[in-house]
mmCIF file of C-alpha atoms in Angstrom:
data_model
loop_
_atom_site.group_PDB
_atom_site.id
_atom_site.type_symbol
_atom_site.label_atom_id
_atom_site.label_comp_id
_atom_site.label_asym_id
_atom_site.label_seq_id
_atom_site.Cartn_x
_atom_site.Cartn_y
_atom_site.Cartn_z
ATOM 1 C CA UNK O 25 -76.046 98.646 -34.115
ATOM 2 C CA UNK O 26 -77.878 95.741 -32.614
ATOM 3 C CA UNK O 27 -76.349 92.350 -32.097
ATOM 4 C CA UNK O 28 -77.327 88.914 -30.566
ATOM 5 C CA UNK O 29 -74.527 86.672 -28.673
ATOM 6 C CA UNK O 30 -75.707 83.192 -28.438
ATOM 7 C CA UNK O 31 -73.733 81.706 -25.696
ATOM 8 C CA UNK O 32 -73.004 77.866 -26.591
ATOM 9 C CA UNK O 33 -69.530 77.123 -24.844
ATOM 10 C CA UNK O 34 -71.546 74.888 -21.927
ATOM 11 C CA UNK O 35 -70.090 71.744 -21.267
ATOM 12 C CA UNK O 36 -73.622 70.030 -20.648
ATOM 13 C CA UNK O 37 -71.962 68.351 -17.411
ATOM 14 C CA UNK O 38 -75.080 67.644 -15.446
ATOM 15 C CA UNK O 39 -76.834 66.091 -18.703
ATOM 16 C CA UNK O 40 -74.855 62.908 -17.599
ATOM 17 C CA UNK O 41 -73.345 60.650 -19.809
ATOM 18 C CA UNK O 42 -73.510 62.161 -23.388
ATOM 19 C CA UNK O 43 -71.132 61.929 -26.261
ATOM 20 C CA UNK O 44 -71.651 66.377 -26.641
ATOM 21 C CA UNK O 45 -72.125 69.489 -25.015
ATOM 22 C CA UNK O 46 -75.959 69.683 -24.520
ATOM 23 C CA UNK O 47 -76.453 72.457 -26.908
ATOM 24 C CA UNK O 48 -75.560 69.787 -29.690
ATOM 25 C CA UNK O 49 -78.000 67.404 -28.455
ATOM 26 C CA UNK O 50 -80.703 66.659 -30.248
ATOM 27 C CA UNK O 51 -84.520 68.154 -29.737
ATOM 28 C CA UNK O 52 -87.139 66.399 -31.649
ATOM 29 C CA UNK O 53 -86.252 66.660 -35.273
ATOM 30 C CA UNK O 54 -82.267 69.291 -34.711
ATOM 31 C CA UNK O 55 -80.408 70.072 -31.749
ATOM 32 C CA UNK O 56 -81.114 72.620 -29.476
ATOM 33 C CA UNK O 57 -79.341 75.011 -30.824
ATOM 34 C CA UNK O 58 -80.602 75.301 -33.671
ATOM 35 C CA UNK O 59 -83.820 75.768 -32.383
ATOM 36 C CA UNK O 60 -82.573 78.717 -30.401
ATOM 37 C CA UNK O 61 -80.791 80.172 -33.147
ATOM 38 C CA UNK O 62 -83.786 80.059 -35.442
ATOM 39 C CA UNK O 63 -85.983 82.430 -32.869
ATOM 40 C CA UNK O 64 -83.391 85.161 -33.437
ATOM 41 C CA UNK O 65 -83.556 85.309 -37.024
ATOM 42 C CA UNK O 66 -87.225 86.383 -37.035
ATOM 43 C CA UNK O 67 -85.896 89.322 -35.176
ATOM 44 C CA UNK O 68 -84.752 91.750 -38.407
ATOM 45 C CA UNK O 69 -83.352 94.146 -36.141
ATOM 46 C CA UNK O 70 -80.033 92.001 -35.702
ATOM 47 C CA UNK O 71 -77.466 93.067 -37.402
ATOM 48 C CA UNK O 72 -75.199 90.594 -36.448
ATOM 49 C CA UNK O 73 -75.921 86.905 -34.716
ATOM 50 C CA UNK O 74 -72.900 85.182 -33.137
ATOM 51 C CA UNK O 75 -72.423 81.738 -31.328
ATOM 52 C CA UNK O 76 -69.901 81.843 -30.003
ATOM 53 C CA UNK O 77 -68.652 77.485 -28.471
ATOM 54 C CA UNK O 78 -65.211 75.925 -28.077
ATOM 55 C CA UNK O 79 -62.424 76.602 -30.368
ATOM 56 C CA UNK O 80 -62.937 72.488 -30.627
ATOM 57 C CA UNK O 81 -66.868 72.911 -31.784
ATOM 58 C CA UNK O 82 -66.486 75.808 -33.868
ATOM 59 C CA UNK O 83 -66.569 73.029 -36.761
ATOM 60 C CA UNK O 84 -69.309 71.011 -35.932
ATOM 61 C CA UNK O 85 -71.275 74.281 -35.060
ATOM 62 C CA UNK O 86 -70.498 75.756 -38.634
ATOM 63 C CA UNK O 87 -71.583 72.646 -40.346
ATOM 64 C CA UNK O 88 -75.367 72.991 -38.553
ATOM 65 C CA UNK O 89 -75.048 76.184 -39.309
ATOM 66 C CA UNK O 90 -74.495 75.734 -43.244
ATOM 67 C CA UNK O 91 -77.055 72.768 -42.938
ATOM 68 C CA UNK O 92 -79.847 74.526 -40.840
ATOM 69 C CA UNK O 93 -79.809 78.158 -41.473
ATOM 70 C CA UNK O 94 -79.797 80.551 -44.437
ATOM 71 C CA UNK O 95 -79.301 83.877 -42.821
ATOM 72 C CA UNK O 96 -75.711 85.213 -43.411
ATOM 73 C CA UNK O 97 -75.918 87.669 -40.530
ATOM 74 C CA UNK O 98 -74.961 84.656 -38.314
ATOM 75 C CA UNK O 99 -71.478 84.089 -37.423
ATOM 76 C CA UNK O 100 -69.693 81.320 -35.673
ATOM 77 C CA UNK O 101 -67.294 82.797 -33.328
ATOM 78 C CA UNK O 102 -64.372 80.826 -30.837
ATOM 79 C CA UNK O 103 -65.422 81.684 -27.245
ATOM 80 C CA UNK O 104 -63.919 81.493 -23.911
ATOM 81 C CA UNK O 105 -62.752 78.694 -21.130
ATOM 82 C CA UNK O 106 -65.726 80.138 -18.854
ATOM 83 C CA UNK O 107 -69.022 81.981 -19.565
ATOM 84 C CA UNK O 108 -67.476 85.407 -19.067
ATOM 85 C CA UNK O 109 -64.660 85.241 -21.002
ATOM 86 C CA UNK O 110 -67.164 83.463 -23.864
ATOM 87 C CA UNK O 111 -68.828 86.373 -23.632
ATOM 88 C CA UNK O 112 -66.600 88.824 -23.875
ATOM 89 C CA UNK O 113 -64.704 87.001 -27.139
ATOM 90 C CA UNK O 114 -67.900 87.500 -28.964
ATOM 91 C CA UNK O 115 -67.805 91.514 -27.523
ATOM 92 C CA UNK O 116 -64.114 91.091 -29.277
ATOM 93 C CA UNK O 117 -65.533 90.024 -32.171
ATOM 94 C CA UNK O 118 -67.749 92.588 -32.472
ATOM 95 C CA UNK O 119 -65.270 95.423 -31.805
ATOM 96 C CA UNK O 120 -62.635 93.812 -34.519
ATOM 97 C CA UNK O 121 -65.005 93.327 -37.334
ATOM 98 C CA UNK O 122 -67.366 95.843 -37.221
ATOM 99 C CA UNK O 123 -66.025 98.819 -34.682
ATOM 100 C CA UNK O 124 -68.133 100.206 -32.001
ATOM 101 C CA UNK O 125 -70.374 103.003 -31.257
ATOM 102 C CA UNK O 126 -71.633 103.993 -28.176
ATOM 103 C CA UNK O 127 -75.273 103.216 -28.374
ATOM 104 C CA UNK O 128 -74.658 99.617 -29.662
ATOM 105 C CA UNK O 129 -76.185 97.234 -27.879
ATOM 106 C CA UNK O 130 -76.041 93.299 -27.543
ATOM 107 C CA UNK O 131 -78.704 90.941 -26.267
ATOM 108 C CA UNK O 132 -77.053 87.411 -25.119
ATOM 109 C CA UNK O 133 -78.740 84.031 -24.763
ATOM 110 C CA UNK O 134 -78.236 81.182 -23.154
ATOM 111 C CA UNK O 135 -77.816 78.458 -26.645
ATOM 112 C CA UNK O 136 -80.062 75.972 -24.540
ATOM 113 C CA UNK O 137 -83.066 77.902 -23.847
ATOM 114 C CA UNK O 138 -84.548 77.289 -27.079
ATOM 115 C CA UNK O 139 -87.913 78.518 -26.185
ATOM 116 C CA UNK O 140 -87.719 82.170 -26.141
ATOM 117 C CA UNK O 141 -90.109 84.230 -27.615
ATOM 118 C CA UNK O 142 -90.235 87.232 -30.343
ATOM 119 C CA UNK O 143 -91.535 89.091 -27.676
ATOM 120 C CA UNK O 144 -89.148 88.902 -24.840
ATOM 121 C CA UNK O 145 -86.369 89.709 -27.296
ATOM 122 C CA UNK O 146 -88.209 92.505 -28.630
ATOM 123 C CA UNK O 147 -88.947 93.593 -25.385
ATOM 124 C CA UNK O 148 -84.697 93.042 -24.353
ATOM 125 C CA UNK O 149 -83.803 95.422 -27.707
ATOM 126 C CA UNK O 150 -86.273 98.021 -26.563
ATOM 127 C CA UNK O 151 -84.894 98.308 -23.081
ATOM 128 C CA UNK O 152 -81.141 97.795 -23.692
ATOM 129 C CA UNK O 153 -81.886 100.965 -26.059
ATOM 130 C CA UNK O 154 -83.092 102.558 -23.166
ATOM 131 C CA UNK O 155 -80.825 101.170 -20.038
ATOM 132 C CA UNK O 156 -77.224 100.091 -19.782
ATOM 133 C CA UNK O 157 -78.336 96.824 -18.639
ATOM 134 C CA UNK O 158 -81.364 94.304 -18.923
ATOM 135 C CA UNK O 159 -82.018 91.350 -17.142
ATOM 136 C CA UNK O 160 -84.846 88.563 -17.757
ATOM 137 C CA UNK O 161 -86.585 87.432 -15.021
ATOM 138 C CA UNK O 162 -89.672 85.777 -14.185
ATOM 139 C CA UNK O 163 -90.986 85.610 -10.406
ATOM 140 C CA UNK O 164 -90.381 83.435 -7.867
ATOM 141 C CA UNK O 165 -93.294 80.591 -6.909
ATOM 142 C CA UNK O 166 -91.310 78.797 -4.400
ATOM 143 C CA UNK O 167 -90.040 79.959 -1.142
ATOM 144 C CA UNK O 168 -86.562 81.155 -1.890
ATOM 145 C CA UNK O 169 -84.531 79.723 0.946
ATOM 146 C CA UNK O 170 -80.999 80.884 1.554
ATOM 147 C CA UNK O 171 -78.497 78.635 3.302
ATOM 148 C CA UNK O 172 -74.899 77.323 4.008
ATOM 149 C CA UNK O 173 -73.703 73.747 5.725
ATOM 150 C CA UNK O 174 -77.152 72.400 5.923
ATOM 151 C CA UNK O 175 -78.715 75.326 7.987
ATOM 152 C CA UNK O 176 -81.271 78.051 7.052
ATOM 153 C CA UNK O 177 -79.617 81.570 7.047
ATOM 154 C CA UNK O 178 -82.584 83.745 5.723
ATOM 155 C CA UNK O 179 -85.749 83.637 3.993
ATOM 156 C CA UNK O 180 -86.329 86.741 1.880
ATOM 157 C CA UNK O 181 -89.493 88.315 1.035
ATOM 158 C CA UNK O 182 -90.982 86.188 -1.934
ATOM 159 C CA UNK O 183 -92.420 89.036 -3.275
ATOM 160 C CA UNK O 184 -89.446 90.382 -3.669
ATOM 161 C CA UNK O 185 -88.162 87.387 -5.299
ATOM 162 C CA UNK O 186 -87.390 86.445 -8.509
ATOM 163 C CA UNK O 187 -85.579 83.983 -11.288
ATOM 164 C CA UNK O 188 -83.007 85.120 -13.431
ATOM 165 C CA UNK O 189 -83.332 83.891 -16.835
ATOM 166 C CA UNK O 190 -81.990 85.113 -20.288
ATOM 167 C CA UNK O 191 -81.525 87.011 -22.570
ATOM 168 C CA UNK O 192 -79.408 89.205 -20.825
ATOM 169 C CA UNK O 193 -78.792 92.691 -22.919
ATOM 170 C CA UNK O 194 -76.699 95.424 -22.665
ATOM 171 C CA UNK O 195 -75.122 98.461 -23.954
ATOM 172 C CA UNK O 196 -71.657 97.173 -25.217
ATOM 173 C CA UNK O 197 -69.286 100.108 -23.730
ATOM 174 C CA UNK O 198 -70.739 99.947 -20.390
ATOM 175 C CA UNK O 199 -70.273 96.227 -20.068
ATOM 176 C CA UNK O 200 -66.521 96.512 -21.589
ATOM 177 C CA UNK O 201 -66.387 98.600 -18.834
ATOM 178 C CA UNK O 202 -68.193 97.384 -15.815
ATOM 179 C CA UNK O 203 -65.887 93.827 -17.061
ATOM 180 C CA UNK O 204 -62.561 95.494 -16.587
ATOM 181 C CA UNK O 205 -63.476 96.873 -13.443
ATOM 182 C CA UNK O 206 -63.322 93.225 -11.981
ATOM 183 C CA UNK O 207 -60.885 91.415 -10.278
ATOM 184 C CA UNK O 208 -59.384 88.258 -11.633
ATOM 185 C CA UNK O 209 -60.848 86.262 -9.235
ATOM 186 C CA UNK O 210 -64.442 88.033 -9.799
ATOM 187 C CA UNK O 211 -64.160 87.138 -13.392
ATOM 188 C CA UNK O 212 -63.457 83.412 -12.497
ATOM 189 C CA UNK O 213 -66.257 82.813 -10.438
ATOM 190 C CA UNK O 214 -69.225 85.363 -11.671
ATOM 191 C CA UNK O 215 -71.824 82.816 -12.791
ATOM 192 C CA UNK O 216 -73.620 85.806 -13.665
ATOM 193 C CA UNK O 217 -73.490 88.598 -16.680
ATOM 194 C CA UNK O 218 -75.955 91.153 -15.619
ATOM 195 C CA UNK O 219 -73.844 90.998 -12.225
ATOM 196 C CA UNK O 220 -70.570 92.628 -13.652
ATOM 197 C CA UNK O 221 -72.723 95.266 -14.383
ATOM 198 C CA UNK O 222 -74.437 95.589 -11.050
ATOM 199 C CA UNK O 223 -71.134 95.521 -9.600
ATOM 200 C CA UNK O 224 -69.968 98.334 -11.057
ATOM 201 C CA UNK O 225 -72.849 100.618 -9.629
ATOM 202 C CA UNK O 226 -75.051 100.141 -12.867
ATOM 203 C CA UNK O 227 -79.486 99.841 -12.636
ATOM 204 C CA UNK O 228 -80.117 96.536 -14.179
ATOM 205 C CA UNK O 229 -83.571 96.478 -15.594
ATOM 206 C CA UNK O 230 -85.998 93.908 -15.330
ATOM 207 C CA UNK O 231 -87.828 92.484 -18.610
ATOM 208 C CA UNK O 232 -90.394 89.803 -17.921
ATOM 209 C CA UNK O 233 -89.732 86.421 -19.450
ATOM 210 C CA UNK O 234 -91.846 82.880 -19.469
ATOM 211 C CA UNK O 235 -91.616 80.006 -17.593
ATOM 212 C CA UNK O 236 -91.423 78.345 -20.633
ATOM 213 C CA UNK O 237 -88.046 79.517 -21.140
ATOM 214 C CA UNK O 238 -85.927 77.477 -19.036
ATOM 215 C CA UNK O 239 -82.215 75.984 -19.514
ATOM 216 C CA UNK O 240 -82.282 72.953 -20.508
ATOM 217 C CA UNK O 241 -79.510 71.247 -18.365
ATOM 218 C CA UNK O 242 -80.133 67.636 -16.957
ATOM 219 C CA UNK O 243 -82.160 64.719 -19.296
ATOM 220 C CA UNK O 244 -85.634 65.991 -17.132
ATOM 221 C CA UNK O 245 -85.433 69.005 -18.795
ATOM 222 C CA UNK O 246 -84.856 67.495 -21.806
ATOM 223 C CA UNK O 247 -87.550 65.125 -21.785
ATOM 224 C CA UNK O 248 -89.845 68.309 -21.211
ATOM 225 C CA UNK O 249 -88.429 70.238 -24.135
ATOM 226 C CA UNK O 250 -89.198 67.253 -26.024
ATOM 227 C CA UNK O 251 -92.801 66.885 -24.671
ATOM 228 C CA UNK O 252 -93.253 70.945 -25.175
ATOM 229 C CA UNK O 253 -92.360 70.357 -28.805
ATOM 230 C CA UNK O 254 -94.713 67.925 -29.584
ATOM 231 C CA UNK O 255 -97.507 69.578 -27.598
ATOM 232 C CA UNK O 256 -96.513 72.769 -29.874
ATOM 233 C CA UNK O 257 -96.681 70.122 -32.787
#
């Protein structure tokens, strides 16, 4: 089976002084996640869409739900205290209510990256199918510079370069168990799903993505989602 994990348990901490995480907040006419949730309903090969947000959301995100979208393949799910753990509460959720077979696969999003395309998720389903593990990436423009205490350490090969965005996907038994291969203190601090998997010796493959689709975090970005929408308008 094929499922989709939204992942909306952000805090929205660098979106400065706002009354909700920034996956609530609102772009143009409904908040962002909505948006992002309504890109993965055009994609009939879902058999299961979950957000997964805060045990102290999961009301408010039911109620947009209900309000915004008519597809009962989506389900609101409790998540974790950090992205990990969110993540693997909706792989719980998965496993409790509708077992587990060893080709499924699940393609996770980011809840405020509302901009993704049909095609890179068609393009995530058709690798994970293929791959244990699928990373979106688009590549680097900039000079990636890598530092510590205000001094240059190393400056890799740009063409070698590139920027991780999502969806991430993968095949749901080998992330259970490239996850329980970690330490505690690895699950604390990975920032980073398609790194528990290299980790554990897995090939991550690469799926292109879009400039486009970048995380909205801080009230810039926000003010270009906005202008994106109305230039889409």
């Amino acid at each position: 089976m094929i499922y989709a994990q939204i992942l909306a348990g952000g805090k929205g901490t660098r979106m400065g002084n706002v009354k909700m995480p920034k996956q609530f907040l609102s772009l143009a006419d409904k908040p962002i996640l909505i948006h992002t949730v309504e890109k993965f309903v055009l994609e009939n090969r879902f058999d299961a869409i979950l957000v997964v947000c805060p045990s102290d959301w999961v009301s408010h995100t039911q109620t947009l739900i209900d309000r915004y979208i008519a597809d009962e393949r989506v389900k609101v799910v409790v998540g974790g205290s950090e992205r990990n753990e969110t993540l693997m509460k909706g792989i719980e959720y998965i496993q409790d209510n509708f077992g587990l077979n060893d080709d499924d696969i699940v393609v996770t999003h980011d809840a405020v990256r509302p901009f993704i395309t049909e095609r890179i998720i068609s393009d995530n389903i058709e690798a994970a199918l293929k791959n244990k593990a699928v990373d979106t990436v688009i590549p680097a423009i900039d000079t990636i510079v890598q530092g510590e205490n205000e001094e240059v350490e190393d400056i890799p090969v740009r063409d070698k370069m590139y920027q991780g965005q999502t969806p991430q996907s993968f095949n749901i038994k080998a992330l259970m168990s490239a996850y329980n291969q970690l330490t505690e203190d690895q699950k604390a601090i990975l920032s980073d799903s398609a790194k528990i998997c290299l980790l554990a010796g897995e090939k991550v493959k690469m799926v292109r993505g879009e400039s486009f689709n970048f995380k909205i975090t801080t009230p810039y970005d926000l003010k270009m989602a906005n202008a994106l929408v109305e230039i889409g308008e």
